[in-house]
XYZ file of C-alpha atoms in Angstrom:
739
model
C -150.243 81.571 250.606
C -149.394 79.424 247.568
C -151.003 76.354 249.183
C -154.161 78.338 249.932
C -154.396 79.501 246.319
C -154.017 75.918 245.104
C -156.823 74.736 247.365
C -159.005 77.594 246.137
C -158.327 76.442 242.580
C -159.240 72.862 243.489
C -162.540 74.033 244.909
C -163.122 76.246 241.866
C -162.753 73.251 239.551
C -165.066 71.129 241.700
C -167.649 73.916 241.983
C -167.721 74.452 238.229
C -168.202 70.728 237.726
C -171.095 70.581 240.179
C -172.706 73.681 238.696
C -172.819 71.979 235.291
C -175.266 69.335 236.537
C -178.463 71.091 235.441
C -181.302 69.675 233.347
C -182.917 71.721 230.562
C -186.491 71.160 229.410
C -187.307 70.150 225.844
C -190.547 71.641 224.565
C -192.695 70.418 221.702
C -196.299 71.296 220.931
C -196.649 67.755 219.559
C -196.601 66.320 223.093
C -198.497 68.784 225.316
C -200.262 65.791 226.825
C -200.696 65.619 230.601
C -201.889 62.427 232.228
C -205.361 63.364 233.535
C -206.152 62.825 237.204
C -208.992 65.235 238.034
C -210.801 68.333 236.739
C -212.930 70.823 238.653
C -214.376 74.289 238.186
C -213.607 76.523 241.150
C -215.455 79.822 241.132
C -214.957 81.040 237.530
C -211.819 79.094 236.612
C -210.964 75.508 235.673
C -208.267 73.468 237.412
C -206.593 70.280 236.159
C -204.785 67.891 238.504
C -201.906 65.922 236.965
C -198.818 63.982 238.109
C -196.890 67.212 237.549
C -199.149 69.359 239.697
C -202.082 71.730 239.217
C -202.791 73.709 236.047
C -205.214 76.648 235.996
C -207.300 77.947 233.100
C -208.458 81.448 233.990
C -211.905 82.370 232.725
C -211.571 83.846 229.236
C -208.010 82.594 228.740
C -206.889 80.130 226.073
C -203.774 78.939 227.898
C -203.149 76.927 231.052
C -200.759 78.086 233.774
C -198.972 75.881 236.313
C -199.932 76.931 239.862
C -197.800 74.600 241.966
C -195.817 77.315 243.755
C -195.233 75.879 247.255
C -197.370 72.757 246.706
C -194.473 70.305 247.000
C -193.116 72.012 250.116
C -196.496 71.705 251.826
C -197.538 68.173 250.859
C -194.246 66.587 249.759
C -195.660 65.641 246.360
C -196.938 67.285 243.155
C -199.302 64.555 241.959
C -202.901 65.669 242.534
C -205.480 62.870 242.368
C -208.673 64.538 243.560
C -210.023 68.092 243.815
C -213.144 69.780 245.138
C -214.294 73.398 245.230
C -215.569 74.499 248.641
C -216.296 78.150 249.402
C -213.158 80.159 248.698
C -210.960 77.069 248.931
C -209.747 74.735 246.239
C -209.047 71.493 248.108
C -206.784 68.798 246.630
C -205.839 65.300 247.759
C -203.043 62.837 247.178
C -203.976 59.429 248.567
C -200.578 58.813 250.176
C -199.469 62.333 251.061
C -202.489 64.199 252.357
C -204.863 67.114 251.752
C -203.968 70.748 251.083
C -206.007 73.765 250.059
C -205.576 77.125 248.367
C -207.685 80.187 249.163
C -206.162 82.280 246.378
C -206.560 80.274 243.196
C -203.374 78.266 243.538
C -201.016 81.150 244.306
C -200.149 79.431 247.586
C -201.071 76.210 249.346
C -201.674 75.308 252.999
C -201.762 71.853 254.603
C -205.064 70.827 256.174
C -205.010 69.895 259.859
C -206.607 66.979 261.698
C -205.321 64.137 259.501
C -202.051 63.454 261.298
C -200.876 59.866 261.035
C -203.242 58.781 258.260
C -202.191 55.758 256.197
C -204.245 56.121 253.019
C -206.946 58.504 251.755
C -209.777 58.115 249.288
C -209.118 59.634 245.880
C -212.307 61.692 246.123
C -213.445 64.382 248.534
C -217.201 65.033 248.392
C -219.364 67.925 249.523
C -222.787 67.538 251.146
C -224.557 70.676 252.305
C -221.276 72.552 252.647
C -219.601 69.764 254.652
C -216.647 67.976 253.074
C -216.140 64.230 253.570
C -213.157 61.975 252.910
C -212.281 58.397 253.889
C -208.987 57.876 255.729
C -207.282 54.655 256.757
C -205.190 54.911 259.925
C -202.998 52.652 262.064
C -201.199 51.157 259.054
C -204.492 50.517 257.299
C -206.092 48.457 260.070
C -208.884 50.987 260.697
C -210.838 53.407 258.518
C -213.028 56.411 259.280
C -214.928 59.110 257.483
C -213.404 62.487 258.295
C -215.437 65.664 257.863
C -214.639 69.350 257.483
C -216.974 72.276 258.159
C -214.437 74.958 257.225
C -213.856 74.193 253.539
C -211.072 71.680 254.077
C -208.989 73.788 256.444
C -209.336 71.263 259.281
C -210.809 67.783 259.669
C -212.573 65.842 262.427
C -212.883 62.079 262.778
C -216.401 60.810 262.137
C -217.953 57.373 261.685
C -215.894 54.208 261.419
C -216.013 52.239 258.176
C -215.535 48.474 258.390
C -215.034 45.765 255.794
C -212.507 47.599 253.615
C -210.161 45.344 251.673
C -208.439 47.771 249.290
C -208.676 51.320 247.967
C -211.604 52.921 249.820
C -213.334 55.742 247.979
C -216.313 58.047 248.436
C -218.966 59.430 246.069
C -222.040 61.614 246.455
C -225.434 62.080 244.869
C -225.719 65.506 246.501
C -227.684 64.220 249.493
C -225.776 61.150 250.638
C -222.185 59.962 250.487
C -221.492 56.367 249.409
C -218.356 54.593 250.620
C -216.900 51.932 248.307
C -213.858 49.674 248.154
C -212.255 46.959 246.037
C -212.765 43.532 247.588
C -210.468 40.519 247.486
C -211.862 39.578 244.056
C -210.668 42.970 242.769
C -214.304 44.013 242.414
C -215.921 47.331 243.292
C -218.427 47.112 246.131
C -220.623 49.505 248.144
C -219.955 49.420 251.895
C -221.975 52.147 253.577
C -223.842 55.405 253.203
C -224.013 58.593 255.265
C -225.533 62.046 255.127
C -223.095 63.747 257.482
C -220.024 61.540 257.935
C -220.857 60.901 261.574
C -223.457 58.153 261.326
C -224.247 55.499 258.749
C -227.657 54.867 257.242
C -228.879 51.916 255.229
C -227.663 51.731 251.650
C -231.300 51.294 250.714
C -230.647 49.145 247.661
C -233.255 46.468 247.000
C -230.431 44.248 245.727
C -226.657 44.340 245.838
C -224.829 46.303 243.176
C -224.618 43.838 240.222
C -221.110 44.922 239.280
C -219.859 43.386 242.521
C -220.495 39.922 241.112
C -218.339 40.565 238.037
C -214.636 39.965 238.599
C -212.248 42.856 237.911
C -214.901 45.570 237.810
C -214.473 48.854 239.641
C -216.611 51.766 240.787
C -215.084 54.942 239.378
C -217.961 57.437 239.231
C -221.473 57.969 240.577
C -224.005 60.620 239.535
C -227.675 61.316 240.203
C -230.088 62.103 237.392
C -233.792 62.403 238.103
C -234.844 59.469 240.271
C -231.802 57.397 239.335
C -228.296 56.768 240.528
C -225.944 55.944 237.661
C -222.777 54.068 238.581
C -219.863 53.588 236.187
C -216.387 52.152 236.220
C -214.282 49.416 234.741
C -216.364 46.740 233.051
C -219.805 47.944 234.147
C -222.426 50.689 233.812
C -225.633 50.432 235.864
C -228.442 52.674 237.047
C -230.593 52.299 240.136
C -234.202 53.442 240.477
C -234.374 55.175 243.862
C -238.139 55.768 243.732
C -239.776 52.984 241.752
C -239.328 49.223 241.706
C -237.012 48.961 238.707
C -233.938 48.280 240.868
C -230.630 47.926 239.058
C -230.560 48.055 235.241
C -227.560 47.313 233.064
C -227.272 50.238 230.637
C -223.843 49.195 229.386
C -225.277 46.766 226.822
C -226.055 46.691 223.075
C -227.176 48.317 220.881
C -224.881 51.109 222.025
C -221.900 49.088 223.220
C -221.589 46.093 220.919
C -218.399 44.779 222.466
C -219.179 45.596 226.077
C -217.673 48.420 228.076
C -214.052 48.261 229.118
C -214.139 51.496 231.097
C -216.356 54.542 231.499
C -216.412 57.830 233.338
C -219.471 59.935 234.228
C -220.372 63.468 235.245
C -223.638 65.392 235.603
C -224.065 69.048 234.666
C -226.402 70.159 237.443
C -229.388 70.111 235.084
C -230.008 66.355 235.065
C -228.014 65.701 231.879
C -225.413 62.963 232.242
C -222.200 63.003 230.214
C -220.046 59.927 229.723
C -216.834 58.849 228.053
C -216.420 55.208 227.121
C -213.593 52.884 226.257
C -215.040 50.130 224.100
C -214.216 48.295 220.914
C -216.411 49.835 218.227
C -217.557 53.216 219.501
C -217.129 56.518 217.715
C -214.514 58.965 218.925
C -215.946 61.527 221.310
C -218.160 61.573 224.374
C -221.857 61.018 224.927
C -224.738 62.596 226.817
C -228.147 61.324 227.898
C -231.281 63.097 229.103
C -233.132 59.858 229.885
C -230.716 58.141 232.264
C -229.063 55.989 229.632
C -232.044 54.809 227.565
C -230.478 56.647 224.620
C -227.249 58.547 224.082
C -226.156 61.469 221.894
C -222.631 61.483 220.470
C -220.564 64.675 220.673
C -217.571 64.320 218.379
C -214.150 65.679 219.200
C -211.058 66.277 217.111
C -208.866 63.716 218.821
C -205.605 63.137 216.965
C -204.139 60.484 219.230
C -205.173 58.553 222.264
C -208.138 56.477 223.295
C -211.535 58.215 223.165
C -211.691 58.190 226.924
C -211.348 60.950 229.511
C -210.112 60.102 232.977
C -210.777 63.709 234.024
C -214.240 64.886 232.975
C -216.707 67.544 234.149
C -219.714 69.558 233.027
C -221.336 72.687 234.459
C -224.533 73.562 232.641
C -223.679 73.503 228.943
C -219.964 73.971 229.610
C -218.124 70.667 229.121
C -214.432 69.896 229.569
C -212.588 66.587 229.250
C -208.946 65.530 229.484
C -208.491 62.525 227.216
C -205.813 59.891 227.647
C -202.851 60.811 225.414
C -204.735 63.730 223.818
C -205.167 66.324 226.521
C -207.925 68.867 227.066
C -210.989 69.255 224.836
C -213.471 71.972 225.742
C -216.654 73.756 224.755
C -218.223 76.716 226.556
C -221.654 75.658 225.260
C -222.245 72.097 224.108
C -225.501 73.106 222.401
C -223.935 75.699 220.101
C -220.141 75.388 220.030
C -217.957 72.556 218.795
C -215.613 70.780 221.156
C -212.012 71.762 220.433
C -208.518 71.158 221.864
C -207.250 73.486 224.591
C -203.755 72.304 225.499
C -201.637 75.439 225.319
C -199.412 75.769 228.368
C -199.758 72.166 229.525
C -196.741 69.932 230.134
C -196.507 66.338 228.985
C -196.693 63.667 231.687
C -198.224 60.766 229.784
C -194.986 59.009 228.867
C -194.426 55.331 229.448
C -190.885 54.943 228.143
C -188.065 56.807 226.435
C -185.535 55.168 224.138
C -182.828 56.225 221.688
C -182.069 53.977 218.718
C -179.489 55.203 216.234
C -180.274 58.883 215.705
C -183.958 58.476 216.586
C -185.740 59.077 219.872
C -188.896 57.120 220.714
C -191.460 57.430 223.463
C -194.638 55.494 224.182
C -197.800 57.237 225.240
C -200.129 55.428 227.612
C -202.404 53.689 225.096
C -201.532 55.377 221.786
C -198.407 53.567 220.747
C -195.121 55.028 219.563
C -194.273 58.636 218.924
C -190.901 59.083 217.278
C -188.565 62.006 216.761
C -185.724 62.241 214.258
C -184.602 65.618 215.645
C -184.013 64.663 219.298
C -187.349 65.775 220.648
C -188.076 68.989 218.755
C -190.941 67.395 216.826
C -192.812 64.107 217.134
C -194.930 61.910 214.868
C -196.798 58.612 215.126
C -194.442 55.736 214.270
C -196.819 52.774 214.158
C -196.232 51.641 210.575
C -196.411 47.840 210.515
C -198.478 47.464 213.686
C -202.169 46.448 213.490
C -204.619 48.982 212.100
C -205.362 51.717 214.613
C -206.846 50.359 217.803
C -208.286 52.177 220.796
C -205.631 50.661 223.019
C -202.113 50.345 221.671
C -199.558 49.730 224.372
C -195.953 49.610 223.117
C -193.228 49.049 225.700
C -189.972 47.268 226.549
C -187.740 48.712 223.814
C -184.579 46.687 223.270
C -181.734 46.968 220.745
C -179.952 43.876 219.441
C -177.509 44.569 216.656
C -179.387 45.983 213.686
C -182.780 45.255 215.269
C -184.924 47.294 217.628
C -187.575 45.270 219.486
C -190.764 46.399 221.236
C -193.681 44.619 222.899
C -197.246 45.314 221.783
C -200.478 44.863 223.742
C -204.116 45.970 223.736
C -204.113 45.812 227.536
C -203.679 49.145 229.368
C -202.259 47.537 232.524
C -198.873 48.745 233.737
C -197.432 45.263 233.228
C -199.430 43.667 230.381
C -199.443 39.958 229.714
C -197.455 38.753 226.681
C -199.164 39.424 223.362
C -197.091 40.372 220.304
C -193.471 41.277 219.649
C -192.354 43.609 216.836
C -188.967 44.569 215.449
C -187.553 47.386 213.346
C -184.412 47.701 211.222
C -184.684 51.483 210.728
C -184.594 52.619 214.361
C -188.330 52.520 214.921
C -189.791 54.146 211.824
C -191.199 50.883 210.414
C -192.027 47.607 212.151
C -192.695 43.932 211.452
C -194.190 41.251 213.649
C -191.830 38.644 215.136
C -192.574 34.918 215.021
C -194.155 33.271 218.052
C -192.442 30.357 219.769
C -193.794 26.986 218.584
C -197.355 26.124 219.768
C -197.635 29.530 221.534
C -199.692 32.482 220.282
C -197.961 35.208 222.299
C -194.505 36.416 223.263
C -192.982 39.264 225.246
C -189.305 40.255 225.217
C -187.845 40.747 228.698
C -184.112 41.173 228.105
C -180.930 40.357 226.222
C -177.293 39.402 226.610
C -174.956 39.844 223.701
C -176.807 38.511 220.654
C -179.277 36.438 222.701
C -182.744 37.849 223.350
C -185.054 36.417 225.998
C -188.829 36.209 225.899
C -191.694 34.916 227.993
C -195.053 33.559 226.866
C -198.312 32.360 228.373
C -199.510 28.818 227.769
C -202.922 29.010 229.378
C -202.080 30.071 232.915
C -198.527 28.705 232.699
C -195.569 30.966 232.028
C -192.927 29.692 229.631
C -189.514 31.160 229.000
C -187.655 31.230 225.650
C -184.341 32.212 224.058
C -183.683 33.351 220.515
C -180.261 33.434 218.854
C -181.514 34.894 215.565
C -183.544 37.970 216.529
C -186.832 36.177 216.972
C -186.876 34.052 213.819
C -186.789 30.949 216.035
C -187.122 30.304 219.758
C -185.834 27.616 222.135
C -187.639 26.913 225.388
C -185.732 26.893 228.672
C -187.107 24.644 231.377
C -184.980 25.517 234.407
C -187.112 28.422 235.661
C -189.362 27.534 238.634
C -193.023 27.224 237.761
C -194.009 29.780 240.403
C -191.619 32.473 239.141
C -192.624 35.383 236.867
C -189.621 37.008 235.150
C -189.837 40.794 234.849
C -186.455 41.739 233.423
C -183.327 39.982 232.177
C -180.159 42.044 232.026
C -176.692 41.028 230.905
C -173.360 42.745 230.415
C -172.947 41.315 226.923
C -170.208 38.858 227.862
C -170.727 35.190 227.056
C -169.537 32.307 229.167
C -168.751 31.505 232.757
C -167.554 34.976 233.754
C -170.528 36.858 232.402
C -173.039 38.792 234.475
C -176.465 37.688 233.293
C -179.294 38.120 235.785
C -183.034 37.587 235.753
C -185.251 39.360 238.302
C -188.943 38.811 238.932
C -191.464 37.760 241.546
C -192.680 34.495 243.041
C -196.259 33.577 243.926
C -196.024 35.732 247.071
C -195.031 38.700 244.874
C -191.605 38.739 246.519
C -188.449 39.522 244.605
C -186.312 36.643 243.330
C -183.098 36.880 241.311
C -181.417 34.201 239.189
C -178.023 34.123 237.455
C -176.907 32.257 234.357
C -173.383 31.334 233.272
C -174.353 29.795 229.922
C -176.193 32.618 228.144
C -179.511 31.719 229.707
C -179.746 27.995 229.016
C -179.793 27.258 232.741
C -180.332 29.434 235.785
C -179.380 29.279 239.463
C -180.829 31.267 242.346
C -178.676 34.339 243.115
C -180.000 35.655 246.430
C -176.752 35.680 248.441
C -176.507 38.958 250.334
C -180.266 39.616 250.172
C -182.132 39.325 253.476
C -184.911 37.148 252.099
C -186.763 37.009 255.416
C -187.141 40.799 255.372
C -188.368 41.166 251.788
C -191.728 42.855 251.343
C -194.226 42.207 248.550
C -193.914 44.444 245.513
C -196.818 46.370 244.066
C -198.288 44.855 240.921
C -197.356 47.936 238.900
C -193.912 48.419 240.423
C -190.945 47.738 238.186
C -188.202 45.428 239.307
C -185.187 47.675 238.794
C -182.139 45.745 237.596
C -179.355 47.039 235.372
C -176.183 45.272 234.314
C -173.584 47.526 232.698
C -170.206 46.104 231.701
C -168.775 44.147 234.597
C -171.357 45.418 237.098
C -174.892 44.783 238.288
C -177.229 46.957 240.367
C -180.520 45.884 241.941
C -183.223 47.738 243.893
C -184.652 45.750 246.809
C -187.681 46.456 248.983
C -187.472 45.297 252.583
C -190.204 45.553 255.221
C -191.390 48.919 256.536
C -190.765 50.609 253.176
C -187.028 50.099 253.561
C -185.555 50.209 250.053
C -181.912 49.461 249.339
C -179.544 49.447 246.367
C -177.355 46.363 245.971
C -174.402 45.688 243.692
C -173.027 42.291 242.671
C -169.517 41.781 244.006
C -167.712 38.412 243.938
C -170.769 36.147 243.912
C -172.871 38.066 246.416
C -175.057 41.146 246.573
C -173.568 43.974 248.649
C -175.554 46.914 249.968
C -174.540 50.308 248.584
C -175.337 53.139 250.935
C -174.678 56.871 250.799
C -176.085 59.666 252.914
C -176.235 61.778 249.746
C -179.663 60.318 248.832
C -182.990 61.069 250.557
C -184.012 57.413 250.149
C -183.503 54.417 247.865
C -186.959 53.913 246.386
C -186.002 54.695 242.802
C -188.523 55.297 240.040
C -185.744 55.127 237.441
C -182.172 53.876 237.316
C -179.627 53.718 234.487
C -175.892 53.444 233.887
C -174.047 55.203 231.088
C -170.362 55.748 230.379
C -169.291 55.204 233.981
C -172.087 57.245 235.543
C -174.934 55.754 237.599
C -178.200 57.728 237.283
C -180.864 57.294 239.961
C -184.074 59.127 240.784
C -185.719 58.682 244.191
C -189.159 59.135 242.607
C -189.965 62.837 242.951
C -186.882 63.982 244.859
C -184.629 64.834 241.949
C -181.959 63.032 239.928
C -178.584 62.041 241.346
C -175.378 60.954 239.616
C -172.708 58.651 240.983
C -169.251 58.513 239.459
C -168.061 55.751 241.788
C -170.702 53.032 241.398
C -173.027 54.219 244.133
C -170.586 55.061 246.922
C -171.419 58.777 246.706
C -173.793 60.923 244.667
C -174.009 64.408 243.196
C -177.414 66.057 243.024
C -178.590 67.734 239.833
C -180.772 70.788 239.345
C -183.266 72.186 236.860
C -186.162 69.791 237.482
C -188.492 71.015 240.220
C -188.733 69.108 243.481
C -191.780 66.862 243.509
C -191.595 65.984 239.799
C -191.557 62.212 239.298
C -188.954 60.813 236.900
C -189.987 57.928 234.627
C -187.120 56.836 232.377
C -183.625 57.638 231.054
C -182.104 57.504 227.571
C -178.711 58.593 226.203
C -177.307 59.981 222.950
C -173.862 61.418 222.152
C -172.975 62.397 225.703
C -176.424 63.777 226.514
C -178.846 62.228 229.004
C -182.601 62.500 228.436
C -185.357 61.816 230.928
C -189.140 61.662 230.814
C -190.887 63.175 233.819
C -194.277 64.308 235.077
C -193.409 67.683 233.530
C -192.131 66.717 230.102
C -188.791 65.636 228.628
C -185.521 67.081 229.927
C -181.900 66.820 228.816
C -178.517 67.032 230.539
C -175.082 67.194 228.963
C -173.237 64.560 230.962
C -170.057 66.020 232.484
C -168.144 62.750 232.427
C -164.997 64.730 231.726
C -163.862 67.830 233.558
C -162.955 70.896 231.522
C -159.310 70.273 230.633
C -158.796 73.973 229.907
C -159.040 74.595 233.645
C -156.417 71.953 234.441
C -152.738 71.498 233.733
C -152.399 70.524 230.077
C -149.252 68.470 230.458
C -149.121 64.691 230.842
C -148.805 64.811 234.632
C -150.326 61.368 235.313
C -149.811 58.237 233.264
C -151.558 56.066 232.535
C -154.802 57.978 232.869
C -157.324 56.266 233.154
C -155.509 53.976 235.568
C -156.304 50.903 237.648
C -153.266 50.661 239.970
C -149.820 52.254 239.468
C -149.828 55.885 238.293
C -146.554 57.521 237.283
C -145.979 61.215 237.985
C -144.266 63.109 235.191
C -143.235 65.980 237.418
C -141.163 65.891 240.582
C -143.601 65.453 243.490
C -143.567 64.488 247.135
C -147.288 64.493 247.988
C -150.518 63.752 246.096
C -153.985 64.621 247.481
C -157.077 62.965 245.983
C -160.446 64.776 246.138
C -163.895 63.496 245.213
C -166.153 65.483 242.909
C -168.165 66.515 245.948
C -165.070 68.156 247.443
C -164.180 65.534 250.043
C -160.540 64.696 250.635
C -160.308 60.972 249.872
C -156.643 60.104 250.319
C -153.184 61.664 250.710
C -150.252 59.735 249.202
C -146.586 60.171 250.034
C -144.821 59.714 246.724
C -142.265 56.900 246.364
C -140.181 56.605 243.159
C -142.394 59.273 241.588
C -145.431 56.958 241.490
C -148.535 56.177 243.525
C -150.775 53.100 243.724
C -154.484 53.958 243.354
C -155.827 50.389 243.379
C -157.630 51.120 246.645
C -159.702 53.912 245.062
C -163.216 53.218 243.837
C -163.789 53.577 240.116
C -164.690 57.134 239.182
C -163.393 60.613 238.400
C -161.202 62.480 240.891
C -159.473 65.848 241.292
C -155.776 65.396 242.080
C -153.502 67.970 243.711
C -149.870 67.104 242.901
C -147.375 68.966 245.109
C -143.609 69.190 244.597
C -140.729 71.248 245.920
C -140.729 73.649 242.996
C -144.263 73.520 241.607
C -147.744 72.044 242.119
C -150.477 71.128 239.665
C -154.200 70.324 239.746
C -155.213 67.525 237.381
C -157.975 64.986 236.936
C -157.688 61.230 237.330
C -160.033 58.571 236.006
C -159.852 55.361 238.040
C -161.089 52.218 236.288
């Protein structure tokens, strides 16, 4: 009976520990900024698709409501990239996960049928005469077809085949025809085919090819019909096509309206022939524009944007009702553009537009997509712009790669919105991010980008024409020394060190080669020279990384962890052990494709994208799941302050008090084990004959027979354990920290 009670107490301690692993959401009206994916009016209500799911604005309401409900259970993802209203159904698409619909305004969701085994879907679903059309790649992307639905997205049938697709097929409509597009090998948007029903193709009917296809790095993002014209917009181009006369294609993205050329634009049409557009361009006024003459002249409609680029990725108009979700600034709306000013409408939304999260001193910093730094001196309760010292306000201000080095906080700055911008400028702060100054460039170079540190050494990369150069600084960027031992075909992404100098340090550099395959190098002299460190990695099985995919490498004290992508989407976590990488595997995780990874105070934090956050107290041998954050919510970044973990997600910022120590009040308060923490021999300060070691997940790890009132725990992995000490006269439950 006594033994049973002891075991019950052990399980009680473990259960209380596990129960404590719950995240709590931080709320702040300063950052109600969702990343916009798509907007649509369905019946009388508006719906916004975001990385965190679907928000609904009921007609007459001034607050949005999240209507995810069973969305993640049905599709396996919350990110909604495209939406269309069809009959009673609101139909949504995620390019990698599928199509679902709701017949009750988002109260519940149902998976569409007929798309089994698809590989990739177009972002858009279009409606022609009540029939829905979507493009789907199948057979691992080797074939593509238009699929059609005659029951409002409930089920789909395979239609005409589409050939010639290189990347990212999409579909648009002018109300009569659907146009299929793709990005070709020059990363340029191109029209492929046209159909009226999804079952047979008809001629595109253009007198000349779309001019944007001859301009490198342009895309087709939107297509509308106004009068006799098609108007096509996207990245780097804005053209109209005369479908009746002989005018052909006309560039309407030119001066006098767009003095510096158009970086990006998005279009919608209100059903009355009026075209609305948002533009991203160097000298334009903040707001959006409309035209009644197909782009010959434009009327500016100002908005009260307080942050963010004057550009809406999600944009729609129905009659005089106009709604736009601006990058970094959220929803702006007017029920009647002719009589009522455009005003913010963000109540109820959750932030998902974070790029990074960082804690420096007592300050917390985050970067919005293109609006620079927002800082908080009260741990996330309120936020303000912290761009003092950076260039005067620009439309694109990308700040990323925060890094502390002694008294200095560093951050990279760029006007490029890409996920991984090229080197531009480096700034530093001595007051934890409230004020900034520009750092010197390396000699003869006009750009620099910090990529890591080790001890007091910071590492940067720079572009010399098309060549990448690598530099070290021993004085916080006042001067730089070039290193020449990095291969010319290697692009460093991150450098991570454990802060130890000399031969026994762990200083790694991870990046990609010309085939976009992972390579890792190690240095034993603080980065002066580097040697390839690929032992233990199956190089023949590596698969190319996405351009916007981070190389995840962290190097806490005496350890290193690396995420690797093998073929067939087979991700693995490796740790560096005695000059080789060793695979770490645990059945506790759904998979090893992490969107974020961090190590703090003996705890490894990982997030398998949108499948929650897991903690490991034994360096990746086993994991404990956490709660609080909904399944399907993607995790972006981690930061830590005074025993609290913070994370940015597709549904805002969350915090977790890290239970690195068990509640001692529940355990024996005498000095039962010494030393504790221990690495090998542990002395028992009570008479004992047996010691049972349990993991924090409740598994029995080891049973020791006591000799000379001591045990040797050198064979245990580092971590926290529950220990049941049993003697002839008494037994105790204690904790043990193995280091």
